[in-house]
Short mmCIF file of N, CA and C in Angstrom, two decimals:
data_model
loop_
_atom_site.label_atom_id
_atom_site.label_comp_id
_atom_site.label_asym_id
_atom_site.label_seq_id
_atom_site.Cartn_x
_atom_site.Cartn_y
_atom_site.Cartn_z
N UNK J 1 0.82 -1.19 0.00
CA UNK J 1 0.00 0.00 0.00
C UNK J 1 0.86 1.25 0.00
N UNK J 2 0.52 2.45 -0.19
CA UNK J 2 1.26 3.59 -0.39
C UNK J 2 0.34 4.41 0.05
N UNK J 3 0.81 5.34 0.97
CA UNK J 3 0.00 6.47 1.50
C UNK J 3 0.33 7.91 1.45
N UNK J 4 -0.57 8.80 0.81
CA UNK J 4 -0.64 10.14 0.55
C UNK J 4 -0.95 11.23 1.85
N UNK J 5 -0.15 12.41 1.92
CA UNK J 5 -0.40 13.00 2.52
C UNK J 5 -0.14 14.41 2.21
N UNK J 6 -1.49 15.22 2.19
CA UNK J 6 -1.23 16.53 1.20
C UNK J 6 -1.37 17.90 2.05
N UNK J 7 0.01 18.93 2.21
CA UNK J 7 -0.13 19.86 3.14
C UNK J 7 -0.07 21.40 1.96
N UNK J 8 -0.24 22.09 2.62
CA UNK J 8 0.00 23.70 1.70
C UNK J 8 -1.32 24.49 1.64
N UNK J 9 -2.34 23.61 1.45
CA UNK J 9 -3.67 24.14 1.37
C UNK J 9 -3.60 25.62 2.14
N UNK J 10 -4.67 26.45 1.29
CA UNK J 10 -4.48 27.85 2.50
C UNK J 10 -5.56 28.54 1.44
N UNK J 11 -6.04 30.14 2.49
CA UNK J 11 -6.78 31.05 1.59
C UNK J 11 -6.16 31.76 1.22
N UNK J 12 -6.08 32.16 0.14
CA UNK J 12 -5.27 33.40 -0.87
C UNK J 12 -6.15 34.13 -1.23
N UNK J 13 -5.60 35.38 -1.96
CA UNK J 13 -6.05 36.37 -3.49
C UNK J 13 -5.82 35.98 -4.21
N UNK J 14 -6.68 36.35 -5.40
CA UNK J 14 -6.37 36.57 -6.85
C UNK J 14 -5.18 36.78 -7.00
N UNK J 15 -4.34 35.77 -7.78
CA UNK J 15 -2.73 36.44 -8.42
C UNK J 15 -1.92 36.24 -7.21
N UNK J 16 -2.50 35.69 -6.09
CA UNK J 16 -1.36 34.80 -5.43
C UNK J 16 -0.74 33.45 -5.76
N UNK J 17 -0.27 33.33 -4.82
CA UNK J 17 1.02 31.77 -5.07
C UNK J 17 0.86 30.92 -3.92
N UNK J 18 0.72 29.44 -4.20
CA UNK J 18 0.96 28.32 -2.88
C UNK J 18 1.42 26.87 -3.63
N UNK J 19 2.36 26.49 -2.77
CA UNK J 19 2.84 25.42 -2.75
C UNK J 19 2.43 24.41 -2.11
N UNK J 20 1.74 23.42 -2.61
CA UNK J 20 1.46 21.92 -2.41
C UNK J 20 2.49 21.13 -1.87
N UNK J 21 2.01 20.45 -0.98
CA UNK J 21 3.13 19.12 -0.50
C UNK J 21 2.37 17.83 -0.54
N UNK J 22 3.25 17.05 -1.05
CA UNK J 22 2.49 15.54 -0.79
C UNK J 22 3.42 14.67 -0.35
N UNK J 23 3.47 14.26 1.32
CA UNK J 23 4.80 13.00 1.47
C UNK J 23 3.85 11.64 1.26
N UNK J 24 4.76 11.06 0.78
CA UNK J 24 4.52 9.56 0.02
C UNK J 24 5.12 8.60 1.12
N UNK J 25 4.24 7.48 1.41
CA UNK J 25 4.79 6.22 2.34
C UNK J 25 4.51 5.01 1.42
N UNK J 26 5.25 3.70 2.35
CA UNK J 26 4.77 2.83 1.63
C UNK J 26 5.65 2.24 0.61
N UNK J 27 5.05 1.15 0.03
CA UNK J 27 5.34 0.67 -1.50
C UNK J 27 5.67 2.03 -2.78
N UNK J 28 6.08 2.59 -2.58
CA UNK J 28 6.09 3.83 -3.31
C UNK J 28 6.06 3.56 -4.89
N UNK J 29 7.69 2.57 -4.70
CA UNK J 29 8.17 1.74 -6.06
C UNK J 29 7.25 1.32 -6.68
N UNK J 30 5.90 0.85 -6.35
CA UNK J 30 5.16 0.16 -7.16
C UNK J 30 4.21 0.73 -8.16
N UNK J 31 4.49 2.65 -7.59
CA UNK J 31 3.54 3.25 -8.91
C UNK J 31 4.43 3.87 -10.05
N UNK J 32 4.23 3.88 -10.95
CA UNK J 32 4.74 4.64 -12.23
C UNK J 32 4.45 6.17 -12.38
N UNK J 33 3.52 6.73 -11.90
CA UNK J 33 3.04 8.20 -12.38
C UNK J 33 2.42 8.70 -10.53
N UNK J 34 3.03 10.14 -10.55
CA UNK J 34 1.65 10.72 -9.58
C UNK J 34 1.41 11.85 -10.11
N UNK J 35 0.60 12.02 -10.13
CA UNK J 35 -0.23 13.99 -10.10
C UNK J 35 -1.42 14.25 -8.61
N UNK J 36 -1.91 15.36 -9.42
CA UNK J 36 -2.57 15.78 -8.50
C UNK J 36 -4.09 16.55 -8.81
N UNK J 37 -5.06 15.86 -8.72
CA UNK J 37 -6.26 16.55 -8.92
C UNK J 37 -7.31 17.67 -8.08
N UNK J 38 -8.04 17.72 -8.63
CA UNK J 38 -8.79 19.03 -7.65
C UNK J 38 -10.32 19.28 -7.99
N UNK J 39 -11.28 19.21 -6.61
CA UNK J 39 -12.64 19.20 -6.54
C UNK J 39 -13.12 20.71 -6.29
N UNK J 40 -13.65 21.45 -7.77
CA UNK J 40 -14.31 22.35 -6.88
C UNK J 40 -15.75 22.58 -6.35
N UNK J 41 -15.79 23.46 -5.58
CA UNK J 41 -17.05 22.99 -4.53
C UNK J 41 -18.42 23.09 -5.45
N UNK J 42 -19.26 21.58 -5.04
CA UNK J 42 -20.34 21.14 -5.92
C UNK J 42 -19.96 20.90 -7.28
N UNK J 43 -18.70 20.48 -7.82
CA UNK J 43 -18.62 19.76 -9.23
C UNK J 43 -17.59 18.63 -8.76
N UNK J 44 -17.18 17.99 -9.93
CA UNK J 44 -16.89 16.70 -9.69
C UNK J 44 -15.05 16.66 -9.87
N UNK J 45 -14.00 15.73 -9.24
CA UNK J 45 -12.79 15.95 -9.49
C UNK J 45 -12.32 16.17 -10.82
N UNK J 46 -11.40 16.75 -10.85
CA UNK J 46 -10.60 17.68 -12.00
C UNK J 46 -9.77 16.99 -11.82
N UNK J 47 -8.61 16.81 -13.28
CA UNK J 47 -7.30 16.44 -13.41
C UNK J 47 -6.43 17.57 -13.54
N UNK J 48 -5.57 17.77 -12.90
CA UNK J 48 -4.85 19.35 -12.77
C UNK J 48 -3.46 18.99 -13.32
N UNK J 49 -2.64 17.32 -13.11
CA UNK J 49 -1.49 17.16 -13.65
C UNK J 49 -0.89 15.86 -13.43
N UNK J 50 -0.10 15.43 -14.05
CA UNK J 50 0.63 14.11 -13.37
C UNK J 50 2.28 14.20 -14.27
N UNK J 51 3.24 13.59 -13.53
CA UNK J 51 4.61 13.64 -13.65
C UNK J 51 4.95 11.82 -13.35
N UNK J 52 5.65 11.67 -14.53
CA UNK J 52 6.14 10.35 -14.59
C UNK J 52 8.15 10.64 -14.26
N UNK J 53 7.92 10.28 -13.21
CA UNK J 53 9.82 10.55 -12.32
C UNK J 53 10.31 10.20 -12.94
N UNK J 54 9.96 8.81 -13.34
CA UNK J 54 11.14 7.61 -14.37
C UNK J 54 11.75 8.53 -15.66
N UNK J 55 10.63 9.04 -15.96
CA UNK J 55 11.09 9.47 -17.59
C UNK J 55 11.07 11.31 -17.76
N UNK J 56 10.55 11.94 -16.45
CA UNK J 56 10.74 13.40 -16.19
C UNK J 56 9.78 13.80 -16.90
N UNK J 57 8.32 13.26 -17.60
CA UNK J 57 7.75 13.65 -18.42
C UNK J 57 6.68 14.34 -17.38
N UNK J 58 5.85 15.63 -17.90
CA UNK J 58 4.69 15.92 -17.18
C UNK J 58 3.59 16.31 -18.12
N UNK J 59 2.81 16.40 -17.85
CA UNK J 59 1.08 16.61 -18.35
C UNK J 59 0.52 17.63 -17.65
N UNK J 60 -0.04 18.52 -18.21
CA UNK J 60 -1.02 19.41 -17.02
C UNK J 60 -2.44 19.99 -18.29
N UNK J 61 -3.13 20.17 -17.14
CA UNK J 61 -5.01 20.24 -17.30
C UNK J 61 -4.69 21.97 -18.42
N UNK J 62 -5.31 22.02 -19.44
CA UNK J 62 -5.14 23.58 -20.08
C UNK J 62 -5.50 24.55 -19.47
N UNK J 63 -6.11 24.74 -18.42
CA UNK J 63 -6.66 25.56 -17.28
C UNK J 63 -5.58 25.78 -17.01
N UNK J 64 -4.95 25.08 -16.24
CA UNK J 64 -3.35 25.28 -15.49
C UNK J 64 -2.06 25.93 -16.34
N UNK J 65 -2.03 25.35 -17.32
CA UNK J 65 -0.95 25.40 -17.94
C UNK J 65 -0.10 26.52 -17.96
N UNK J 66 0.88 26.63 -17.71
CA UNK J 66 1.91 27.73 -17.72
C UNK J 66 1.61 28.89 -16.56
N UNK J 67 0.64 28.25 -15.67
CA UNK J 67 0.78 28.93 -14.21
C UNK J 67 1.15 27.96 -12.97
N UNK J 68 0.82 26.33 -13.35
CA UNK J 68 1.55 25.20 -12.54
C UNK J 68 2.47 24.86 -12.80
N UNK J 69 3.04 24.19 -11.63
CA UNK J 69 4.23 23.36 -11.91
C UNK J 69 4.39 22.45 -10.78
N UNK J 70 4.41 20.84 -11.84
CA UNK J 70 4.35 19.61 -10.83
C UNK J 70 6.05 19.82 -10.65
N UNK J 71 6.29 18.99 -9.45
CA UNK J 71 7.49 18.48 -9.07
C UNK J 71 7.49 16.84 -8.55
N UNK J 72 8.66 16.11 -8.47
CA UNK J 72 8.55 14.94 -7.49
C UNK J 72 10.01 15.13 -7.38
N UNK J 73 10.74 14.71 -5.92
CA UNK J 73 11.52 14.89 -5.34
C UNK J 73 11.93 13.30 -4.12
N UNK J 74 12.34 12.69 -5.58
CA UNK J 74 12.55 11.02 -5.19
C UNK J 74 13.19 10.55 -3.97
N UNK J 75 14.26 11.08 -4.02
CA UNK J 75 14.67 11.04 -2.49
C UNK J 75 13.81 11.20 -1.05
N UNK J 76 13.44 12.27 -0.93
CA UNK J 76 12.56 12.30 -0.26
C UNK J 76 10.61 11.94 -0.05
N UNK J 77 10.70 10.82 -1.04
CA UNK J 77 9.59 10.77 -1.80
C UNK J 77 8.40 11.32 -1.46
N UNK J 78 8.36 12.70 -1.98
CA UNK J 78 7.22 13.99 -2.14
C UNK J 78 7.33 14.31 -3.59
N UNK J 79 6.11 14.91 -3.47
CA UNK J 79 5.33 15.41 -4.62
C UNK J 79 4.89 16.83 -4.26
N UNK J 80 5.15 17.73 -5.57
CA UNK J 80 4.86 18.86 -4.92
C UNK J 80 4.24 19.84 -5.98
N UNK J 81 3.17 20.95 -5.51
CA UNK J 81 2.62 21.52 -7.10
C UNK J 81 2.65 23.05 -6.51
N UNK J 82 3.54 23.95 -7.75
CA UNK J 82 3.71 25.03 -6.83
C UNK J 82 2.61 26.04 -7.91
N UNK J 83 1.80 26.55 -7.55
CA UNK J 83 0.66 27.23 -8.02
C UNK J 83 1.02 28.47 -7.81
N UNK J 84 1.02 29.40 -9.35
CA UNK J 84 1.25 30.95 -9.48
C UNK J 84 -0.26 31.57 -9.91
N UNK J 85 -0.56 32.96 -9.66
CA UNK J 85 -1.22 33.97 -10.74
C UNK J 85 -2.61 32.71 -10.13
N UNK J 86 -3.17 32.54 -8.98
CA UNK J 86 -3.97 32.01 -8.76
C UNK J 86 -5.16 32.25 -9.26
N UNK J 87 -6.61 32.18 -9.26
CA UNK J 87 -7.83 32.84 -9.87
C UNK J 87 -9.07 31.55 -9.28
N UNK J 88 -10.04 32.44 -8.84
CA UNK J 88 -10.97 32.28 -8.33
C UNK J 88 -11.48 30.91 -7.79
N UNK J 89 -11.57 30.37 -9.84
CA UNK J 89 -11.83 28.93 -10.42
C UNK J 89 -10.67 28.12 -10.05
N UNK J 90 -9.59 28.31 -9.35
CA UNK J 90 -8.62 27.46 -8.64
C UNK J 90 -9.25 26.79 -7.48
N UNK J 91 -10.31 27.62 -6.92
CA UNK J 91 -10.73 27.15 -5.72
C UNK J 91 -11.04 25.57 -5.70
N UNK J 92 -10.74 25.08 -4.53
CA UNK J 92 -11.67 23.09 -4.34
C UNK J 92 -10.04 22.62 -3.82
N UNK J 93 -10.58 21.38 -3.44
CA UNK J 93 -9.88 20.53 -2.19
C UNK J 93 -9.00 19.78 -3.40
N UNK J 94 -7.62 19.86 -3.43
CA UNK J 94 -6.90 19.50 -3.76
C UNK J 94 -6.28 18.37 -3.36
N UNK J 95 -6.17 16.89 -4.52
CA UNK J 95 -5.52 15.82 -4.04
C UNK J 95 -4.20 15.09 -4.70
N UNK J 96 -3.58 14.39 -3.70
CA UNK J 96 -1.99 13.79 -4.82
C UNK J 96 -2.76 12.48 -4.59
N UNK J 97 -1.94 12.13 -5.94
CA UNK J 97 -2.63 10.31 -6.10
C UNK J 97 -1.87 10.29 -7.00
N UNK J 98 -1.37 8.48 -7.04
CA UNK J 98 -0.24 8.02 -7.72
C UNK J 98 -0.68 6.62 -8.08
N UNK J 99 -0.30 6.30 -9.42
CA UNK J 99 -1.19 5.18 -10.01
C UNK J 99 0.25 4.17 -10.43
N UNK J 100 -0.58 3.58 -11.23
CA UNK J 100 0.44 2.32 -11.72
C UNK J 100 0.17 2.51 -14.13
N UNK J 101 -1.76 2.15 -14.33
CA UNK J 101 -1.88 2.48 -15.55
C UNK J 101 -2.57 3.22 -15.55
N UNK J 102 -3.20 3.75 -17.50
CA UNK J 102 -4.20 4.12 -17.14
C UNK J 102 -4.21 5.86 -18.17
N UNK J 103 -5.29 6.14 -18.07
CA UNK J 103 -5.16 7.98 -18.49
C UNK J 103 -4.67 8.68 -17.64
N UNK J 104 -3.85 9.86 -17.83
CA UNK J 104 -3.60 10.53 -16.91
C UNK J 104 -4.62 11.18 -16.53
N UNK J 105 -5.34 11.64 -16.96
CA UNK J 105 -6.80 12.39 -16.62
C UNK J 105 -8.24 11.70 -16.30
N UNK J 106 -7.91 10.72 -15.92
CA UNK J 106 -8.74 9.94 -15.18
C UNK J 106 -8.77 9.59 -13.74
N UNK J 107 -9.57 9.62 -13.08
CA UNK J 107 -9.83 9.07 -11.44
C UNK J 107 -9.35 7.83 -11.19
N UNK J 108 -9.90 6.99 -12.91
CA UNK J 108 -10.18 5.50 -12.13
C UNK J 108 -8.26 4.96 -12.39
N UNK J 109 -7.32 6.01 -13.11
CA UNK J 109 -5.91 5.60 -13.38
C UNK J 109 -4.77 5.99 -11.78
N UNK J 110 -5.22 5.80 -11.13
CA UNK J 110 -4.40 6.47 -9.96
C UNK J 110 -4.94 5.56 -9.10
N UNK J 111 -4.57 4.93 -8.07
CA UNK J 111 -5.24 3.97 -7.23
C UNK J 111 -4.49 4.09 -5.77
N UNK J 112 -4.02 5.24 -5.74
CA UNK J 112 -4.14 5.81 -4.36
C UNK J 112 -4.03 6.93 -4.32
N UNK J 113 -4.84 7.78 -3.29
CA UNK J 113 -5.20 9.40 -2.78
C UNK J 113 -5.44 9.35 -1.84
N UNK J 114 -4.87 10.81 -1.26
CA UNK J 114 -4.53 11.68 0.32
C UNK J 114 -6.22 11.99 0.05
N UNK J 115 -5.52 12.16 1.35
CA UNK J 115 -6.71 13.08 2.20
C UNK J 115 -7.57 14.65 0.79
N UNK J 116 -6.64 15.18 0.93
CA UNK J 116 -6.72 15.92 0.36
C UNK J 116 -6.24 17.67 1.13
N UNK J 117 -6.25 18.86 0.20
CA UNK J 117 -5.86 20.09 1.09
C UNK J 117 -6.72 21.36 0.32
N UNK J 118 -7.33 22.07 0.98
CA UNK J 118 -8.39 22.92 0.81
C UNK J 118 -7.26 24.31 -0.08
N UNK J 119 -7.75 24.46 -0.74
CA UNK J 119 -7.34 25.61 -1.84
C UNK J 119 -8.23 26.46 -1.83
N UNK J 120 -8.31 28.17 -1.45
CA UNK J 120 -9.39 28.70 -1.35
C UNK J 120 -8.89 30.12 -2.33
N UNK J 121 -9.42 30.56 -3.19
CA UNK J 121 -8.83 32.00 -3.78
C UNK J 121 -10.08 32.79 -3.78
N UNK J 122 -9.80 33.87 -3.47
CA UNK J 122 -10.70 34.88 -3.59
C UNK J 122 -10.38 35.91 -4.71
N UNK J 123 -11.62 36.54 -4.74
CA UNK J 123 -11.47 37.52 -5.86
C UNK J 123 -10.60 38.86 -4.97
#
C-alpha cells in the first residue's frame, strides 16, 4: 500500500502563489506516475497534472498550464505543485494520487489518494 499525505492548502487572493506538499509512504516503487487533482465545490474531481519521475515527463489540465508546476523529489519521496497567478476557479480541495496504468486524466488511473488540502482564492 502507499499512502498520501497533502499539506500547503491555504486562503489566498487573486494572483497569489501556494505550494502543495504531498509526502509519500509505503510501497512507493510500485507506482509509475503521480499527479494531483482538484474538486471544486459542488462539481466533480478535476485532473490538474501528473509527472512520470522515471522518464521526467509531465502533463497538465489547459486551465493550469503555464501557471503550474508539478514536481517529485525522489529522495525524499514527495510530490509537490507550486501554483502561481492564482484565480478564483482554482478554488476546491486538492488531491496527490499516484497510479500504476491508465489515463492521466482519469480518477479510475491512480489507485491511491490523500486526504486531500483545501485551496481557497478569492477575488
Amino acid at each position: 500500500q502507499v499512502q498520501l499525505v497533502e499539506s500547503g492548502g491555504d486562503s489566498v487572493q487573486a494572483g497569489g502563489s501556494l505550494r502543495l506538499s504531498c509526502a509519500a509512504s509505503g510501497y512507493t516503487s510500485s507506482t509509475n506516475y503521480m499527479g494531483w487533482f482538484r474538486q471544486p465545490p459542488g462539481k466533480e474531481r478535476e485532473w490538474v497534472a501528473t509527472i512520470w519521475p522515471r522518464d521526467g515527463m509531465t502533463r497538465y489540465a489547459a486551465s493550469v498550464k503555464g501557471r503550474f508546476a508539478i514536481s517529485q523529489n525522489s529522495a525524499k519521496n514527495t510530490l509537490h505543485l507550486q501554483m502561481n497567478m492564482l484565480q478564483p476557479d482554482d478554488t476546491g480541495r486538492y488531491y496527490c494520487v499516484a497510479g500504476i496504468s491508465g489515463l492521466q486524466y482519469s480518477p479510475s488511473a491512480y489507485k491511491y489518494w490523500g486526504q486531500g488540502t483545501q485551496v481557497t482564492v478569492s477575488p
